[in-house]
Amino acid sequence: MRGDIWRVFLGISETKTRTNFDYKGNVAELGERLNKCGLTESTCDANIRRISALLDGQYLPLSEEDIKWLRNARQIMLDIGRTFPTHRLYIGETKEKISLLRVLMMYAKFNTSVGYCQGMAYIAALLLMHMTNEEDVFWSILTIFDSEKYLARFYDRKLSRMQTCGGIFSLLLKDRQTKLAQHLVAYTHCMYILSILQKRAGVRYL
């Protein structure tokens, strides 16, 4: 039920009609590309080690595009292992983990200017808990991450919108809870703001 509500609320049908992206076709290409590199649709340590070896120049000559793709793949695989690690759907090498890998790799392919940013995996994983259709999850995160109405520029290379919100939050905290603000800055060097915003971003809209 919740997944159906999100699907309608986000308007993913409209997003599909505006976007010329063949999800299933690109997933098939992903499988072929992984196979060509000696990788599988898995987040296992063996895959991560092989990607690191490939990036170090072993096995195959790599183009700039290959390097960018492999870096995204490695970061996604590493983050999936840290995403809801105690949730039953993400313990071990589950089909949900494989779906999460495909969804995030497809988003990185679709939005090449952003690629993949840490924190995206949590939102996609949460959607996969409630949506039975993997492709619907892809269209949902595309809508969430690319729409100004939701989280556009929260997840980009500079975390630009998150930095702006962090600055506003710091000023409000300093004004209303001066001692707490001083304590947090003294012990965390302001990084607590980004941590709070990354967690709240997903909760607020989901």
GROMACS .gro file of C-alpha atoms in nm:
model
  206
    1MET     CA    1   0.000   0.000   0.000
    2ARG     CA    2   0.272   0.249   0.097
    3GLY     CA    3   0.463   0.176  -0.224
    4ASP     CA    4   0.151   0.240  -0.431
    5ILE     CA    5   0.094   0.573  -0.256
    6TRP     CA    6   0.454   0.682  -0.317
    7ARG     CA    7   0.427   0.580  -0.682
    8VAL     CA    8   0.124   0.804  -0.733
    9PHE     CA    9   0.249   1.085  -0.507
   10LEU     CA   10   0.582   1.108  -0.693
   11GLY     CA   11   0.413   1.093  -1.033
   12ILE     CA   12   0.654   0.839  -1.179
   13SER     CA   13   0.423   0.772  -1.475
   14GLU     CA   14   0.472   1.133  -1.584
   15THR     CA   15   0.847   1.105  -1.531
   16LYS     CA   16   0.857   0.799  -1.758
   17THR     CA   17   0.674   0.977  -2.039
   18ARG     CA   18   0.914   1.273  -2.024
   19THR     CA   19   1.228   1.062  -2.018
   20ASN     CA   20   1.375   0.853  -2.297
   21PHE     CA   21   1.549   0.587  -2.086
   22ASP     CA   22   1.509   0.213  -2.140
   23TYR     CA   23   1.555   0.070  -1.791
   24LYS     CA   24   1.539  -0.298  -1.884
   25GLY     CA   25   1.766  -0.251  -2.185
   26ASN     CA   26   2.024  -0.065  -1.979
   27VAL     CA   27   2.011  -0.328  -1.704
   28ALA     CA   28   2.088  -0.592  -1.967
   29GLU     CA   29   2.384  -0.383  -2.086
   30LEU     CA   30   2.501  -0.353  -1.725
   31GLY     CA   31   2.510  -0.731  -1.693
   32GLU     CA   32   2.714  -0.761  -2.012
   33ARG     CA   33   2.957  -0.492  -1.900
   34LEU     CA   34   3.006  -0.651  -1.560
   35ASN     CA   35   3.068  -0.987  -1.725
   36LYS     CA   36   3.323  -0.834  -1.963
   37CYS     CA   37   3.517  -0.705  -1.662
   38GLY     CA   38   3.500  -1.042  -1.486
   39LEU     CA   39   3.241  -0.915  -1.238
   40THR     CA   40   2.898  -1.037  -1.133
   41GLU     CA   41   2.576  -0.866  -1.023
   42SER     CA   42   2.689  -0.887  -0.664
   43THR     CA   43   2.817  -0.665  -0.386
   44CYS     CA   44   3.055  -0.933  -0.256
   45ASP     CA   45   3.410  -0.852  -0.146
   46ALA     CA   46   3.553  -1.042  -0.444
   47ASN     CA   47   3.384  -0.797  -0.683
   48ILE     CA   48   3.514  -0.497  -0.490
   49ARG     CA   49   3.867  -0.637  -0.485
   50ARG     CA   50   3.860  -0.703  -0.858
   51ILE     CA   51   3.737  -0.351  -0.933
   52SER     CA   52   4.023  -0.211  -0.723
   53ALA     CA   53   4.267  -0.427  -0.921
   54LEU     CA   54   4.116  -0.309  -1.250
   55LEU     CA   55   4.150   0.054  -1.143
   56ASP     CA   56   4.512  -0.013  -1.049
   57GLY     CA   57   4.577  -0.109  -1.412
   58GLN     CA   58   4.565  -0.487  -1.384
   59TYR     CA   59   4.388  -0.716  -1.632
   60LEU     CA   60   4.247  -0.467  -1.887
   61PRO     CA   61   4.332  -0.129  -2.042
   62LEU     CA   62   4.069   0.122  -1.933
   63SER     CA   63   3.918   0.427  -2.099
   64GLU     CA   64   3.822   0.737  -1.899
   65GLU     CA   65   3.460   0.625  -1.922
   66ASP     CA   66   3.553   0.279  -1.787
   67ILE     CA   67   3.738   0.435  -1.493
   68LYS     CA   68   3.443   0.658  -1.402
   69TRP     CA   69   3.202   0.365  -1.433
   70LEU     CA   70   3.418   0.136  -1.218
   71ARG     CA   71   3.463   0.402  -0.950
   72ASN     CA   72   3.087   0.446  -0.929
   73ALA     CA   73   3.038   0.068  -0.915
   74ARG     CA   74   3.292   0.024  -0.636
   75GLN     CA   75   3.149   0.305  -0.425
   76ILE     CA   76   2.795   0.174  -0.472
   77MET     CA   77   2.898  -0.179  -0.374
   78LEU     CA   78   3.081  -0.052  -0.066
   79ASP     CA   79   2.784   0.161   0.042
   80ILE     CA   80   2.529  -0.116  -0.011
   81GLY     CA   81   2.720  -0.325   0.240
   82ARG     CA   82   2.673  -0.046   0.496
   83THR     CA   83   2.306   0.022   0.416
   84PHE     CA   84   2.055  -0.117   0.669
   85PRO     CA   85   2.303  -0.397   0.754
   86THR     CA   86   2.073  -0.551   1.018
   87HIS     CA   87   1.756  -0.545   0.809
   88ARG     CA   88   1.648  -0.892   0.697
   89LEU     CA   89   1.625  -0.785   0.332
   90TYR     CA   90   1.987  -0.673   0.327
   91ILE     CA   91   2.162  -0.942   0.532
   92GLY     CA   92   2.383  -1.153   0.309
   93GLU     CA   93   2.369  -1.156  -0.071
   94THR     CA   94   1.994  -1.107  -0.119
   95LYS     CA   95   1.790  -1.027  -0.429
   96GLU     CA   96   1.711  -0.689  -0.274
   97LYS     CA   97   2.082  -0.607  -0.261
   98ILE     CA   98   2.115  -0.698  -0.628
   99SER     CA   99   1.814  -0.480  -0.711
  100LEU     CA  100   1.968  -0.196  -0.512
  101LEU     CA  101   2.292  -0.233  -0.707
  102ARG     CA  102   2.107  -0.219  -1.040
  103VAL     CA  103   1.889   0.077  -0.942
  104LEU     CA  104   2.185   0.287  -0.825
  105MET     CA  105   2.401   0.193  -1.124
  106MET     CA  106   2.115   0.292  -1.356
  107TYR     CA  107   2.074   0.628  -1.184
  108ALA     CA  108   2.448   0.692  -1.217
  109LYS     CA  109   2.421   0.612  -1.587
  110PHE     CA  110   2.115   0.831  -1.635
  111ASN     CA  111   2.247   1.135  -1.450
  112THR     CA  112   2.611   1.142  -1.554
  113SER     CA  113   2.668   1.491  -1.411
  114VAL     CA  114   2.599   1.357  -1.061
  115GLY     CA  115   2.667   0.986  -1.093
  116TYR     CA  116   2.646   0.835  -0.747
  117CYS     CA  117   2.675   1.016  -0.413
  118GLN     CA  118   2.698   0.862  -0.070
  119GLY     CA  119   2.362   0.862   0.105
  120MET     CA  120   2.159   0.775  -0.205
  121ALA     CA  121   2.165   0.406  -0.115
  122TYR     CA  122   1.957   0.457   0.201
  123ILE     CA  123   1.669   0.620   0.016
  124ALA     CA  124   1.671   0.362  -0.264
  125ALA     CA  125   1.693   0.077  -0.010
  126LEU     CA  126   1.398   0.215   0.185
  127LEU     CA  127   1.190   0.233  -0.132
  128LEU     CA  128   1.282  -0.127  -0.216
  129MET     CA  129   1.140  -0.235   0.121
  130HIS     CA  130   0.796  -0.120   0.012
  131MET     CA  131   0.792  -0.137  -0.369
  132THR     CA  132   0.785  -0.477  -0.536
  133ASN     CA  133   0.881  -0.343  -0.879
  134GLU     CA  134   1.253  -0.263  -0.913
  135GLU     CA  135   1.199  -0.031  -1.209
  136ASP     CA  136   0.945   0.172  -1.010
  137VAL     CA  137   1.216   0.230  -0.750
  138PHE     CA  138   1.448   0.363  -1.020
  139TRP     CA  139   1.188   0.610  -1.148
  140SER     CA  140   1.110   0.710  -0.789
  141ILE     CA  141   1.469   0.795  -0.697
  142LEU     CA  142   1.512   0.977  -1.028
  143THR     CA  143   1.212   1.193  -0.939
  144ILE     CA  144   1.333   1.247  -0.582
  145PHE     CA  145   1.696   1.330  -0.664
  146ASP     CA  146   1.634   1.540  -0.976
  147SER     CA  147   1.325   1.741  -0.881
  148GLU     CA  148   1.356   2.085  -0.719
  149LYS     CA  149   1.040   1.993  -0.530
  150TYR     CA  150   1.229   1.719  -0.348
  151LEU     CA  151   1.606   1.666  -0.318
  152ALA     CA  152   1.765   1.820  -0.628
  153ARG     CA  153   2.120   1.938  -0.544
  154PHE     CA  154   2.110   1.770  -0.204
  155TYR     CA  155   2.301   1.487  -0.365
  156ASP     CA  156   2.555   1.628  -0.606
  157ARG     CA  157   2.933   1.653  -0.614
  158LYS     CA  158   2.935   1.965  -0.394
  159LEU     CA  159   2.629   1.884  -0.180
  160SER     CA  160   2.535   2.243  -0.267
  161ARG     CA  161   2.179   2.256  -0.139
  162MET     CA  162   2.273   2.056   0.169
  163GLN     CA  163   2.552   2.304   0.244
  164THR     CA  164   2.303   2.591   0.219
  165CYS     CA  165   2.057   2.419   0.452
  166GLY     CA  166   2.344   2.335   0.686
  167GLY     CA  167   2.442   2.701   0.707
  168ILE     CA  168   2.085   2.803   0.787
  169PHE     CA  169   2.059   2.527   1.047
  170SER     CA  170   2.385   2.642   1.211
  171LEU     CA  171   2.260   3.000   1.238
  172LEU     CA  172   1.926   2.892   1.385
  173LEU     CA  173   2.093   2.660   1.634
  174LYS     CA  174   2.341   2.928   1.738
  175ASP     CA  175   2.056   3.176   1.788
  176ARG     CA  176   1.822   2.944   1.980
  177GLN     CA  177   2.053   2.690   2.147
  178THR     CA  178   2.385   2.871   2.182
  179LYS     CA  179   2.549   2.631   2.430
  180LEU     CA  180   2.447   2.324   2.231
  181ALA     CA  181   2.577   2.483   1.910
  182GLN     CA  182   2.913   2.560   2.072
  183HIS     CA  183   2.939   2.206   2.208
  184LEU     CA  184   2.862   2.043   1.872
  185VAL     CA  185   3.106   2.263   1.682
  186ALA     CA  186   3.380   2.203   1.939
  187TYR     CA  187   3.351   1.826   1.917
  188THR     CA  188   3.239   1.757   1.560
  189HIS     CA  189   3.376   2.044   1.348
  190CYS     CA  190   3.031   2.114   1.194
  191MET     CA  191   3.015   1.778   1.013
  192TYR     CA  192   2.723   1.683   1.239
  193ILE     CA  193   2.507   1.914   1.025
  194LEU     CA  194   2.562   1.715   0.706
  195SER     CA  195   2.502   1.391   0.893
  196ILE     CA  196   2.171   1.518   1.031
  197LEU     CA  197   2.057   1.654   0.696
  198GLN     CA  198   2.147   1.337   0.505
  199LYS     CA  199   1.942   1.128   0.745
  200ARG     CA  200   1.650   1.371   0.762
  201ALA     CA  201   1.636   1.424   0.387
  202GLY     CA  202   1.516   1.071   0.329
  203VAL     CA  203   1.285   1.062   0.630
  204ARG     CA  204   1.118   1.392   0.545
  205TYR     CA  205   1.005   1.289   0.200
  206LEU     CA  206   0.953   0.918   0.256
   0.00000   0.00000   0.00000
